Coordinates of C-alpha atoms in Angstrom, one line a residue:
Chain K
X1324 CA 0.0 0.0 0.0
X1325 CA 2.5 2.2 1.2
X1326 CA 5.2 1.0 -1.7
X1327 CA 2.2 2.2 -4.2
X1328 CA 1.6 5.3 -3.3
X1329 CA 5.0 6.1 -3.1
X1330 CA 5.4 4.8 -6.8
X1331 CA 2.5 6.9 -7.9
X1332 CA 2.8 9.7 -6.3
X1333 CA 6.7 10.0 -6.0
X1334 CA 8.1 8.9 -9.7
X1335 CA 5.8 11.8 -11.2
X1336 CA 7.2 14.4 -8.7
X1337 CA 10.9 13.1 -9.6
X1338 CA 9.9 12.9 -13.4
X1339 CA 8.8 16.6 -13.0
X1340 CA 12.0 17.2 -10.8
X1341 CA 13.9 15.7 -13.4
X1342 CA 12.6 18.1 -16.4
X1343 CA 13.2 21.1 -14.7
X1344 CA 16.9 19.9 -13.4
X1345 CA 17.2 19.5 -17.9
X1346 CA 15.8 23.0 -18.3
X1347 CA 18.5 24.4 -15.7
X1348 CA 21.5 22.3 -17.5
X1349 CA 20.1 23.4 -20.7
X1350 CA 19.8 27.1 -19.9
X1351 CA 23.3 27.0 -18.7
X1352 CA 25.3 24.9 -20.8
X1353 CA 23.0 27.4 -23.5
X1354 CA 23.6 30.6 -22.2
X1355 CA 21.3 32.3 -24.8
X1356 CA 18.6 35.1 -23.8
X1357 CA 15.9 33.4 -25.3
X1358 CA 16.4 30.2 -22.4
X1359 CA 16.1 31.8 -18.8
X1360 CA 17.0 29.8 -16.2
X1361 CA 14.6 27.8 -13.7
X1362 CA 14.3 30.2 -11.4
X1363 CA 14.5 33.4 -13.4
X1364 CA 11.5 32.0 -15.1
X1365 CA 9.5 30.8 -11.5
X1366 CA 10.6 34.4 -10.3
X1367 CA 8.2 35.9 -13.0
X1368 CA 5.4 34.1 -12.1
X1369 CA 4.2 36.5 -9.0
X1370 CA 4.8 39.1 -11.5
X1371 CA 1.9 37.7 -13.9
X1372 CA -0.2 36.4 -11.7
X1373 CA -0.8 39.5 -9.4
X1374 CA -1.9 41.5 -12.4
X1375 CA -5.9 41.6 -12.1
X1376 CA -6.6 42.1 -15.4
X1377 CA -4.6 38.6 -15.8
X1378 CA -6.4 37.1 -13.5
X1379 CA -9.8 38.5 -14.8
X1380 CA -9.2 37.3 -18.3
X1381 CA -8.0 34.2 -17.3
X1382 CA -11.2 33.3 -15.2
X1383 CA -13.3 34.7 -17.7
X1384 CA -11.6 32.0 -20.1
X1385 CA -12.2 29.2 -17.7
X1386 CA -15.9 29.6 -17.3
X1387 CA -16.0 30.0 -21.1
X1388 CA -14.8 26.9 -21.3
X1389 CA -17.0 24.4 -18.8
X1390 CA -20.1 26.4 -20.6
X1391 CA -18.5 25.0 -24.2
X1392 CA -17.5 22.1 -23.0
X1393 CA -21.1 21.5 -20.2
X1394 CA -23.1 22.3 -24.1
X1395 CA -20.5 19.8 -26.4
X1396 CA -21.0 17.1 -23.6
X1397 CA -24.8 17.3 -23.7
X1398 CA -25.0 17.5 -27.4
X1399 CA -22.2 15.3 -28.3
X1400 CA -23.5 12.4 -25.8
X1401 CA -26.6 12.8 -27.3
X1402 CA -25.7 12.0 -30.5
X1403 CA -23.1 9.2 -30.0
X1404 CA -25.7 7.3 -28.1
X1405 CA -28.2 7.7 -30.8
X1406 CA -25.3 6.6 -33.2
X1407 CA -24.7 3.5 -31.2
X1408 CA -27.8 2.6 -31.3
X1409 CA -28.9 3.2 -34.5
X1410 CA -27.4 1.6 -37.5
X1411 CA -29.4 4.5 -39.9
X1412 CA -27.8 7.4 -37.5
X1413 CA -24.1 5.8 -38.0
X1414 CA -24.1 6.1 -41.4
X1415 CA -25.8 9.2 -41.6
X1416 CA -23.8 11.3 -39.3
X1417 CA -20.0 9.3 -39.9
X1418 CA -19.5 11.0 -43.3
X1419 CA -20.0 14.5 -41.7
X1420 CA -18.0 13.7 -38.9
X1421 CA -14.9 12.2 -40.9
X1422 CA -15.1 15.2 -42.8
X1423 CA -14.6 17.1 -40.1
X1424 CA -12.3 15.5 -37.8
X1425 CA -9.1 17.0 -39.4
X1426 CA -10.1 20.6 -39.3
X1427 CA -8.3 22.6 -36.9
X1428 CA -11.2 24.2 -34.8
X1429 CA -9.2 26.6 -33.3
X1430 CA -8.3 27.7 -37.2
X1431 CA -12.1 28.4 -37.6
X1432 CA -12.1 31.2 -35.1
X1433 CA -11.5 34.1 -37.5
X1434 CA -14.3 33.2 -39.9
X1435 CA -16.5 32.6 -36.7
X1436 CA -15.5 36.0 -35.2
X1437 CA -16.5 37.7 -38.9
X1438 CA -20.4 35.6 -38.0
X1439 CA -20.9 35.8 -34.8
X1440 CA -18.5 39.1 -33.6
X1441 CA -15.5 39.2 -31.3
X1442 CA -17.5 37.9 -28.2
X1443 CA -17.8 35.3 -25.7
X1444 CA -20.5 33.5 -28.5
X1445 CA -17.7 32.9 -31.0
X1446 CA -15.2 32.0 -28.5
X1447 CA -17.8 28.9 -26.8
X1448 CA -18.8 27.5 -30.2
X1449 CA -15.2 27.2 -30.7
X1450 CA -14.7 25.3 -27.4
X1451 CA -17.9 23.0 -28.4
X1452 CA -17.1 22.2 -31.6
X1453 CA -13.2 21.2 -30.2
X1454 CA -14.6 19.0 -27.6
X1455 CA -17.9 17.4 -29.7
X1456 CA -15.5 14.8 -31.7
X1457 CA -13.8 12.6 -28.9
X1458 CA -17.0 12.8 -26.6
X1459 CA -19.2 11.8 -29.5
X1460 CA -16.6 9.4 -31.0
X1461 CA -16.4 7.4 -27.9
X1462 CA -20.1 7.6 -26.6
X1463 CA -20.8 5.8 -30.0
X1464 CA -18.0 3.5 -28.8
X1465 CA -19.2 2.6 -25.7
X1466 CA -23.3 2.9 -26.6
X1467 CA -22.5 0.0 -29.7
X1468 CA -20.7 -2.4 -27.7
X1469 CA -23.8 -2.8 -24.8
X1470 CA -24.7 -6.2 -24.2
X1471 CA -28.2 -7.0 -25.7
X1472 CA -29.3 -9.1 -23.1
X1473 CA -29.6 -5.7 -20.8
X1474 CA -31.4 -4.4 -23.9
X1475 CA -33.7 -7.0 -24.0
X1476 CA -34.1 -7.8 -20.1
X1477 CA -35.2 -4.2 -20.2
X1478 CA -37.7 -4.3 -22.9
X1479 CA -39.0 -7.1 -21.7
X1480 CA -39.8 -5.0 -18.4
X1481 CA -41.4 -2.7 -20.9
X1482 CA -38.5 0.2 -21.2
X1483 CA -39.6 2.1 -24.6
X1484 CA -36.6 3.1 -26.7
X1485 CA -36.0 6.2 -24.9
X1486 CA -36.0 4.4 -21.5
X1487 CA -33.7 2.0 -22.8
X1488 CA -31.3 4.9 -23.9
X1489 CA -31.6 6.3 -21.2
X1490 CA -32.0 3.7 -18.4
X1491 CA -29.7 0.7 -19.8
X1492 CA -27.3 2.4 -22.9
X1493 CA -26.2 5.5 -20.6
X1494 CA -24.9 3.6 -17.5
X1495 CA -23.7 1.0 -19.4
X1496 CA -22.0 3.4 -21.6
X1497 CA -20.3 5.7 -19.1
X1498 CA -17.1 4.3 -18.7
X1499 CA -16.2 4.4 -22.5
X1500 CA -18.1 8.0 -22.3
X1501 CA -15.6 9.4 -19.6
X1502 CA -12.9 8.1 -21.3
X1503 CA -13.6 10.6 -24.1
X1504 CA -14.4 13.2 -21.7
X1505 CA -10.9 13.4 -20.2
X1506 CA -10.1 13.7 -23.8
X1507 CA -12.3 16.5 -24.1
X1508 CA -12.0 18.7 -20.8
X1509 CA -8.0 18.6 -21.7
X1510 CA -9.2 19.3 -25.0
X1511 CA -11.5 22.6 -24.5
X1512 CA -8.3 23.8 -22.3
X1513 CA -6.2 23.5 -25.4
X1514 CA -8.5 25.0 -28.0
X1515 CA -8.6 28.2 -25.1
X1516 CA -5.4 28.4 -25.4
X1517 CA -4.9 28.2 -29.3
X1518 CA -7.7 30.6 -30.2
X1519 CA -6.4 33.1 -28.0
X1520 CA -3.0 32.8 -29.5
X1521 CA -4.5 32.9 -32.6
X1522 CA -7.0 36.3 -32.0
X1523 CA -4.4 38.0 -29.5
X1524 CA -7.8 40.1 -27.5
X1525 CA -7.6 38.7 -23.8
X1526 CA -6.9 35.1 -21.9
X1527 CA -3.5 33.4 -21.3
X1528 CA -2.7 32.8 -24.8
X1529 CA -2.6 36.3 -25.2
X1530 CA -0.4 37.2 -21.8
X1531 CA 2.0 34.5 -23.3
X1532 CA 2.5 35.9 -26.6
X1533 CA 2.7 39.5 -25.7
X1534 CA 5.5 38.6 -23.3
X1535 CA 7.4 37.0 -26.5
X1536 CA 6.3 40.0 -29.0
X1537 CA 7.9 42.7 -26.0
X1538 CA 11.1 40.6 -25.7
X1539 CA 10.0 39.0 -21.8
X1540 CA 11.7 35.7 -22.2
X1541 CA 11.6 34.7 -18.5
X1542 CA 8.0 35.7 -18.7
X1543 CA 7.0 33.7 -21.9
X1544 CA 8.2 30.9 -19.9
X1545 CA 6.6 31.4 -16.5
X1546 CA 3.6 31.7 -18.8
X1547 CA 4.0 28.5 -20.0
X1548 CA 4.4 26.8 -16.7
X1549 CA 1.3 28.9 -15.6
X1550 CA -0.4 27.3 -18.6
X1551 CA 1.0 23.6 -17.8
X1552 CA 0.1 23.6 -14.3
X1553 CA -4.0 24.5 -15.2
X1554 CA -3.4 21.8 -18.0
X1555 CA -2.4 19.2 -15.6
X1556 CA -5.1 20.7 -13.1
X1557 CA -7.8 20.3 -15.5
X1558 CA -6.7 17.0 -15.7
X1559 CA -6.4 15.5 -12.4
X1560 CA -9.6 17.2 -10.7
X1561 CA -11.7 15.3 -13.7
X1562 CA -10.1 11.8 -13.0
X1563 CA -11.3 12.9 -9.3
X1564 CA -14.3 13.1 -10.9
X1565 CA -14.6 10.5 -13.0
X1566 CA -13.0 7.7 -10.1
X1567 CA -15.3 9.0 -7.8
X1568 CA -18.4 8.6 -11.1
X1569 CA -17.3 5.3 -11.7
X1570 CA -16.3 3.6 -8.4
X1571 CA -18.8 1.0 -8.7
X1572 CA -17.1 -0.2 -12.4
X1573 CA -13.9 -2.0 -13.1
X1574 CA -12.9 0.2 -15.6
X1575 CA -9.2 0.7 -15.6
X1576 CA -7.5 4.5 -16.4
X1577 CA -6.7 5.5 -19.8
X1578 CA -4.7 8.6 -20.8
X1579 CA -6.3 11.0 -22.7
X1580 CA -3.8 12.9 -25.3
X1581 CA -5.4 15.3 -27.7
X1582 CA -4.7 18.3 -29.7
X1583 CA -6.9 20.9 -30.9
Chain V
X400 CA -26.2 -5.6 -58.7
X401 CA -27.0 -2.9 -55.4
X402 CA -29.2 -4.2 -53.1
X403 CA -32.2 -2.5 -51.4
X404 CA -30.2 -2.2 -48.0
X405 CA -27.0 -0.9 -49.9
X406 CA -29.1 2.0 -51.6
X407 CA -30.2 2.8 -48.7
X408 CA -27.2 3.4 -47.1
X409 CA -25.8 5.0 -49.6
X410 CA -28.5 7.5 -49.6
X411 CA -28.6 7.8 -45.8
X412 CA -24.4 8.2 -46.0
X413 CA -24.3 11.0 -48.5
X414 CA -27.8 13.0 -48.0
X415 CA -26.4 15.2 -45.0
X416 CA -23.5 15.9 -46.9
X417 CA -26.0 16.8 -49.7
X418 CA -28.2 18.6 -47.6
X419 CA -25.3 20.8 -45.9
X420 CA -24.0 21.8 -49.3
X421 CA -27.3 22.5 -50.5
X422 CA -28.4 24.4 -47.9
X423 CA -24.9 26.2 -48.2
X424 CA -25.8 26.9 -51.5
X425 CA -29.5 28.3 -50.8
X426 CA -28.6 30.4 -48.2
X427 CA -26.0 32.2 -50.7
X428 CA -28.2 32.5 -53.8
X429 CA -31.2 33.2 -52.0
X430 CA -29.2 36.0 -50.7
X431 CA -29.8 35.1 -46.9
X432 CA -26.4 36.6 -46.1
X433 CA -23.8 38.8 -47.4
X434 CA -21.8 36.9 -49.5
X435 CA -18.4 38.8 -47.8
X436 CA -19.7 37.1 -44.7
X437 CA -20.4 33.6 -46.3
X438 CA -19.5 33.2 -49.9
X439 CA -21.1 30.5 -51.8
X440 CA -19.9 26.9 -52.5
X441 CA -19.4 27.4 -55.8
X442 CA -17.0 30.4 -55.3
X443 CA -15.3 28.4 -53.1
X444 CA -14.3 25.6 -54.9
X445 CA -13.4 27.5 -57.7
X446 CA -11.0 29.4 -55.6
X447 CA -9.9 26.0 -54.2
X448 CA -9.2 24.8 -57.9
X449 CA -7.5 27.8 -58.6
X450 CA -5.4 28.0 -55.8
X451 CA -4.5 24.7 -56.7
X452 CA -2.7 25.7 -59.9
X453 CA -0.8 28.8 -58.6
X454 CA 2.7 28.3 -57.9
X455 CA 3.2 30.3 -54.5
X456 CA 0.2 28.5 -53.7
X457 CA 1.4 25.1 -53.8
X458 CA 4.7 26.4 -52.4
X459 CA 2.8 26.9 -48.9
X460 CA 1.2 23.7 -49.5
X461 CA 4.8 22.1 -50.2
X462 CA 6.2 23.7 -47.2
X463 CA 3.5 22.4 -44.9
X464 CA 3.1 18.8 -46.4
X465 CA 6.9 18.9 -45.4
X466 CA 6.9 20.4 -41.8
X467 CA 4.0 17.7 -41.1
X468 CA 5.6 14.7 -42.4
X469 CA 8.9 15.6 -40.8
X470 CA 7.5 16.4 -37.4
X471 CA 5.1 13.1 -37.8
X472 CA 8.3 10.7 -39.3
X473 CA 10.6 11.8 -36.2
X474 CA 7.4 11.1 -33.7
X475 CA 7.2 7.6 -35.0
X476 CA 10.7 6.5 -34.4
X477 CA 11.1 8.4 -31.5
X478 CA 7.6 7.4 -30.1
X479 CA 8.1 3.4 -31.1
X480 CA 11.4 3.5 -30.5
X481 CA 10.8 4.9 -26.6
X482 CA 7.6 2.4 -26.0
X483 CA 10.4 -0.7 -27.1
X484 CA 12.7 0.3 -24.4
X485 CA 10.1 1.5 -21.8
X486 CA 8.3 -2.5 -22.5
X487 CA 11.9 -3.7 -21.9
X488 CA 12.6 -2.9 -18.6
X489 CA 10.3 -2.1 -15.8
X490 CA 11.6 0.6 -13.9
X491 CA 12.4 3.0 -17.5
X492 CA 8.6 1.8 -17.8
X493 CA 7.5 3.5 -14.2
X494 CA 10.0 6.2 -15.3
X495 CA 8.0 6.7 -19.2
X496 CA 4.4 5.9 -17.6
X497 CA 4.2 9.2 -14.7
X498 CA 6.2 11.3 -17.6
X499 CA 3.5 10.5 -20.1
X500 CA 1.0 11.3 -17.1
X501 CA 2.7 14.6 -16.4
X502 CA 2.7 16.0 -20.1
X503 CA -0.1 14.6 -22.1
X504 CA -2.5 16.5 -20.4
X505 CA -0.2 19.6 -20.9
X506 CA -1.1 21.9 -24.2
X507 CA 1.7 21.0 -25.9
X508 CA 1.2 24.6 -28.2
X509 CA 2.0 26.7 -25.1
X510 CA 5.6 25.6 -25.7
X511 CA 5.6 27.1 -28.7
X512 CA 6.8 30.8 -27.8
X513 CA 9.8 28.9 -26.2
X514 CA 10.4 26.6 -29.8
X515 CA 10.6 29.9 -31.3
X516 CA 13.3 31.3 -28.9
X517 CA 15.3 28.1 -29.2
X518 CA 15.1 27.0 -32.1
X519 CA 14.2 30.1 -34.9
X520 CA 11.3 30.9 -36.4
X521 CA 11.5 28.7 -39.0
X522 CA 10.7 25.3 -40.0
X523 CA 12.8 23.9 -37.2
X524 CA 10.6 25.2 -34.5
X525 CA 7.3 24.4 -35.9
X526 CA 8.5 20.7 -37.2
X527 CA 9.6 20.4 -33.1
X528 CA 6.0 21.4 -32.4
X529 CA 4.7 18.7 -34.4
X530 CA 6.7 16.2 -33.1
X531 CA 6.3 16.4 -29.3
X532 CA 2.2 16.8 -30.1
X533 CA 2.6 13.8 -32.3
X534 CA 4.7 11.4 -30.6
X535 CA 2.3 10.9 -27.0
X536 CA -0.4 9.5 -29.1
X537 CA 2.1 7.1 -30.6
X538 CA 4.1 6.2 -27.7
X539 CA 1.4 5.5 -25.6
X540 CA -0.4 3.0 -27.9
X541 CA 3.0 1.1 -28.8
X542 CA 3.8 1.1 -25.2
X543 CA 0.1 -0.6 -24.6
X544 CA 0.3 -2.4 -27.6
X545 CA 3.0 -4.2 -26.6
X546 CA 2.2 -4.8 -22.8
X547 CA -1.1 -6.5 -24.2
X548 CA 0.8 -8.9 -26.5
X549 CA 0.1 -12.9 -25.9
X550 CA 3.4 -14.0 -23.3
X551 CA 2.9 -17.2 -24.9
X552 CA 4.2 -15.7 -28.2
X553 CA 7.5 -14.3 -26.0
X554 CA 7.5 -17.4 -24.0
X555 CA 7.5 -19.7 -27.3
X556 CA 10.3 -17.5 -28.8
X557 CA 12.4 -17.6 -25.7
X558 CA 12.1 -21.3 -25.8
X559 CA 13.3 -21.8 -29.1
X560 CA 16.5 -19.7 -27.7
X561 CA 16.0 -15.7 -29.1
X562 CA 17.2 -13.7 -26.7
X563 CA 14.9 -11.1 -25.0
X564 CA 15.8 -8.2 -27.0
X565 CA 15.4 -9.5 -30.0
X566 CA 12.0 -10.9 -28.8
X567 CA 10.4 -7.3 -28.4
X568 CA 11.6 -6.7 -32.2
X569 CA 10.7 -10.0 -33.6
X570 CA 8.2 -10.9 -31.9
X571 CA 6.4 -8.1 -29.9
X572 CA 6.7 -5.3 -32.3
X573 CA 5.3 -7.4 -35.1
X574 CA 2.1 -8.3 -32.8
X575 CA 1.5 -4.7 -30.9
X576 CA 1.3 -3.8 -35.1
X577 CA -2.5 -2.9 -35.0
X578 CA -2.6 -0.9 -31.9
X579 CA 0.4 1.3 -33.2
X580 CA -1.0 1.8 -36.3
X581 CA -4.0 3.4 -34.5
X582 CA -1.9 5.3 -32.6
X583 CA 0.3 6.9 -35.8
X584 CA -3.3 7.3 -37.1
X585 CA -4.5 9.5 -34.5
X586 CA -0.8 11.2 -34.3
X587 CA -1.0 12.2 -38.0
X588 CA -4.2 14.0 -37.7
X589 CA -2.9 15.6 -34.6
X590 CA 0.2 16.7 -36.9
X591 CA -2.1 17.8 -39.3
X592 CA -3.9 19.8 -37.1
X593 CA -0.8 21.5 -35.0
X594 CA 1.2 22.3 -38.2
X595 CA -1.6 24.0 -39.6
X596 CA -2.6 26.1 -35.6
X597 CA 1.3 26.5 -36.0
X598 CA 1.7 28.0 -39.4
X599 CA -1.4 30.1 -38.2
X600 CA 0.4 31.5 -34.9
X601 CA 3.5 32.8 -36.4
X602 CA 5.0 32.1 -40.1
X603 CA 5.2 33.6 -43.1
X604 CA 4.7 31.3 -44.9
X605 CA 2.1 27.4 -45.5
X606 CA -1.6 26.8 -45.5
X607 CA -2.2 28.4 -42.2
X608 CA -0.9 31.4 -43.4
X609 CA -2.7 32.1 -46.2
X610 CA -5.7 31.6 -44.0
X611 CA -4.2 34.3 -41.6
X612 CA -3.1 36.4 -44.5
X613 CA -6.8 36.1 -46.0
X614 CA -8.5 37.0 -42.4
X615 CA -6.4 40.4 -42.2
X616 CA -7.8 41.5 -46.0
X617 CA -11.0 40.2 -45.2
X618 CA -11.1 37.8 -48.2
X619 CA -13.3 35.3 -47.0
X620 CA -13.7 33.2 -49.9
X621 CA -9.6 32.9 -49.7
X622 CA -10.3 32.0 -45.9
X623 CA -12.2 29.1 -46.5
X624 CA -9.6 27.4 -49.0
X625 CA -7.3 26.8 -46.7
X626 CA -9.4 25.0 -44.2
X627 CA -10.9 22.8 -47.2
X628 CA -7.3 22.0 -48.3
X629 CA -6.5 20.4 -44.6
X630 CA -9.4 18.8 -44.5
X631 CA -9.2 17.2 -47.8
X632 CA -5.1 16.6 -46.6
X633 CA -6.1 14.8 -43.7
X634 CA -8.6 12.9 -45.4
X635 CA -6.0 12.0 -48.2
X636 CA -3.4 11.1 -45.8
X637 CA -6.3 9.1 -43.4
X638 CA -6.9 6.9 -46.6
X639 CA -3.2 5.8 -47.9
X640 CA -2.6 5.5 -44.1
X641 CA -5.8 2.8 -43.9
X642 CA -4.2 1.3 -47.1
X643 CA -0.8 0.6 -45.7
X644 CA -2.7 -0.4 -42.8
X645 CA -4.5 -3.3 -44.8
X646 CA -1.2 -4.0 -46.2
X647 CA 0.6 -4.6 -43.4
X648 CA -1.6 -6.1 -41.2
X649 CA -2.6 -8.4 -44.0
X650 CA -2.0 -11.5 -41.4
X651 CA -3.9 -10.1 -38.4

C-alpha cells in the first residue's frame, strides 16, 4: 500500500524534478537570452499572476470553457448514443464527422469572429465544436458495444426506446463516455489556449505571446508553466471526478492525449 | 447488382452531406447573407481549384506537407522507439508511464513561444511542435500495444533460444502492429492539425498562413480554402494510411 503510493505519487514528482533539473543544465550549458534559467522564469510568475486584469481574463476564459464544454457534452453524448444505437444514425452522421475531424477548430475562429462578432459567442462554439468529436466518437464506442441481453431484459420489463437509452445504454455506456471526456475537458483547455493565441484580444494565450512580441523571455516561460500547471489541473480534478463517477465499475484509467 | 439495403445506405451516407452543401448553396443565392460574410460553394471551390494551380500557392502547401511529415516521421521513431525500451525494462517503464501522465494533459502549443526562442522561427521550430504533439499518441499505444501482447508468443520464442531483446523486435513489435497503427493514425491528424494552428500562430509562410493572410484583408472566400485544403489533406493522408494499414496487417 504504502510502496504504491510512493510509486504513484513520488516517480511523477521526480519525473517533474527531473525536467526542470534538464531546463537548468540546458539554460546553462545554452547561455542564450531566449532560455532563462529555472528560477528566473519561477521568479516571473508573481509578477503575472498578481496582475488583475490577468487574472480576470483568465477566469473569464475558464468559465467559457466548462459552458462550451457542459453544451458539447450534452450534445455530443446525445448524438453518440443515438449513433450506437442506430445503424441509420451511423451512417448518416459518420461521413460528416470524418469530414470534419481533421479541421483545426481553433483555425475556424477568425471566420467565426466575422459571424458571430468578437464575443464570448464565438469563442464557446469554438470550445464545443473542439470538444464534440472525442466525446461523440467514444459515446458511440461505448453505446455499440452494450450487451443485448440488458437491452432485451429491459424491454422485456417494458423500457420504450427512450427508457432504454436512457436507463440501460447510458450507464452501461459511461465508462467508455468518460474516457472521451478526459479527452475533451483537456481538450476545450487546449482549443482556449490556441484561439487566443490565434485572436491576441484577452486570456493566457494572449499574456503568453505578448510577453514573447515585448522581448520578456523569463516571462513567456513562466507563462508556460502557468499554462501547464492549469493543464495538468484540469486533468487530475476530472479523473477525481470520473474515479469518484465510476467507483462501482472496473474500468481501468486511460490517458487521454489530444490536440486541438 | 446494389441491393435495397445498400441503396439505402448510400442514400442515408451522402444526404447530409448533400443537404449541408445544399443548404450552403441556398442560403447564398437566396441572398440570406452577405456573401463577404459567407461566400457560396461554388465560389469556393473555384478558388480551391484555382489555388491549386498557382505556384506560390502550392509552395505553402509544399512547405507544410513537409513540416508535417517531418514532425510526424521523427514522432514515429522516437515514439516506437521509446515504447520498445520502456516495454523492456520495468523501472524505465515506471519512469515513461508518470512522464507520459505529467505531459499529455499539458497543451503541448504553449511551448511554442519557447520553440521559437530556441530554435528560430523557422521550419525547425514548428517541425519540433509537431513532433512532441505527435509522438504521446504514438508512444502511448506502442507502449500498450505491446504490454497486451500474448506471453505465450514471448514465451515460445524464448524457448526456441531468441534472446529477449530480439523478442520485443521480432516478436512483440510485429504483434502490438495494430494498436500502433492506431496510434500513428490519430498522431497524424494531430500533426495535421498543430502544423496547420502553428503555421497560423507565427510564419510567413504554408496553408495556415494564407488563411491568416486572407483573415487580415478580409477575403473570406480565400479564408475558406485553406481549411478545405487540410481537411481534404487529412482525409487523403487518413486513406493511404488505412491502405498501408491493410497492407501490413494483411496476417492479423
Amino acid at each position: 500500500m504504502i510502496r504504491k503510493s510512493i510509486s504513484t505519487i513520488g516517480v511523477p514528482v521526480l519525473v517533474a524534478l527531473g525536467i526542470l533539473a534538464l531546463w537548468q543544465i540546458a539554460a546553462l550549458s545554452l547561455d542564450i537570452d531566449g532560455l532563462p534559467t529555472v528560477g528566473a522564469a519561477f521568479g516571473a510568475i508573481p509578477d503575472i499572476l498578481s496582475d488583475p486584469k490577468t487574472i480576470a481574463g483568465l477566469a473569464a476564459s475558464l468559465t467559457r470553457m466548462l459552458v462550451g464544454f457542459s453544451i458539447a457534452v450534452v450534445f455530443g453524448v446525445s448524438l453518440g448514443l443515438m449513433m450506437g444505437r442506430s445503424a441509420a444514425m451511423e451512417t448518416a452522421a459518420n461521413p460528416l464527422l470524418m469530414i470534419f475531424y481533421p479541421v483545426p477548430k481553433a483555425a475556424l475562429m477568425p471566420i467565426i469572429m466575422l459571424w458571430l462578432g468578437i464575443g464570448d459567442m464565438s469563442k464557446t462554439l469554438v470550445i464545443i465544436l473542439g470538444v464534440s468529436l472525442p466525446v461523440i466518437y467514444h459515446t458511440f464506442q461505448g453505446a455499440r458495444s452494450v450487451e443485448v441481453k440488458m437491452l432485451w431484459s429491459a424491454a422485456a420489463m417494458g423500457d420504450g426506446r427512450f427508457g432504454q437509452l436512457f436507463r440501460v445504454v447510458l450507464p452501461a455506456a459511461l465508462p467508455e463516455i468518460f474516457v472521451g471526456l478526459r479527452t475533451g475537458i483537456v481538450l476545450a483547455f487546449i482549443t482556449m489556449v490556441t484561439s487566443e493565441m490565434i485572436v491576441r484580444q484577452t486570456g493566457i494565450g494572449n499574456v503568453l505571446f505578448n510577453a514573447l512580441d515585448t522581448a520578456r523571455y523569463d516571462a513567456v516561460y513562466a507563462t508556460i508553466v502557468i499554462i501547464s500547471v492549469i493543464g495538468l489541473a484540469c486533468d487530475s480534478i476530472f479523473e477525481r471526478i470520473r474515479f469518484w463517477v465510476l467507483r462501482w465499475s472496473s474500468e481501468t484509467d486511460e490517458l487521454a492525449v489530444g490536440s486541438a | 447488382m446494389i441491393t435495397l439495403m445498400q441503396a439505402r445506405n448510400l442514400f442515408l451516407a451522402t444526404a447530409p452531406v448533400a443537404a449541408v452543401l445544399l443548404g450552403w448553396q441556398w442560403l447564398t443565392f437566396a441572398e440570406k447573407v452577405l456573401p463577404t460574410l459567407l461566400p457560396s460553394p461554388g465560389a469556393v471551390f473555384g478558388a480551391t481549384i484555382e489555388s491549386l494551380a498557382n505556384p506560390f500557392f502550392l509552395n505553402d502547401l509544399k512547405i507544410t506537407l513537409f513540416r508535417l511529415l517531418s514532425g510526424f516521421g521523427i514522432a514515429v521513431v522516437v515514439g516506437v522507439g521509446l515504447a520498445l525500451i520502456g516495454a523492456s525494462n520495468r523501472y524505465v517503464g515506471n519512469v515513461l508511464r508518470s512522464t507520459v501522465r505529467l505531459l499529455a494533459p499539458i497543451p503541448k502549443i504553449a511551448l511554442y513561444p519557447a520553440l521559437i526562442l530556441i530554435f528560430g522561427f523557422d521550419n525547425m521550430s514548428k517541425i519540433i511542435l509537431v513532433f512532441v504533439d505527435a509522438v504521446f499518441p504514438i508512444l502511448l499505444a506502442t507502449y500498450q500495444g505491446i504490454l497486451r501482447v500474448e506471453p505465450k508468443l514471448i514465451w515460445s520464442a524464448r524457448a526456441m533460444g531468441e534472446p529477449p531483446l530480439r523478442c520485443l523486435v521480432t516478436v512483440a513489435l510485429p504483434a502490438a502492429l495494430p494498436s500502433i497503427m492506431t496510434g500513428c493514425r490519430v498522431g497524424l491528424i494531430i500533426s495535421c492539425i498543430v502544423v496547420f494552428l502553428a503555421e497560423m500562430i507565427s510564419s510567413t509562410d504554408g496553408l495556415g498562413h494564407v488563411l491568416i493572410y486572407a483573415a487580415r484583408n478580409f477575403d473570406t472566400v480565400n479564408m475558406f480554402v485553406p481549411i478545405i485544403l487540410i481537411s481534404m489533406l487529412g482525409l487523403t493522408l487518413n486513406i493511404l494510411f488505412n491502405m498501408l494499414r491493410r497492407r501490413l496487417l494483411a496476417g492479423h
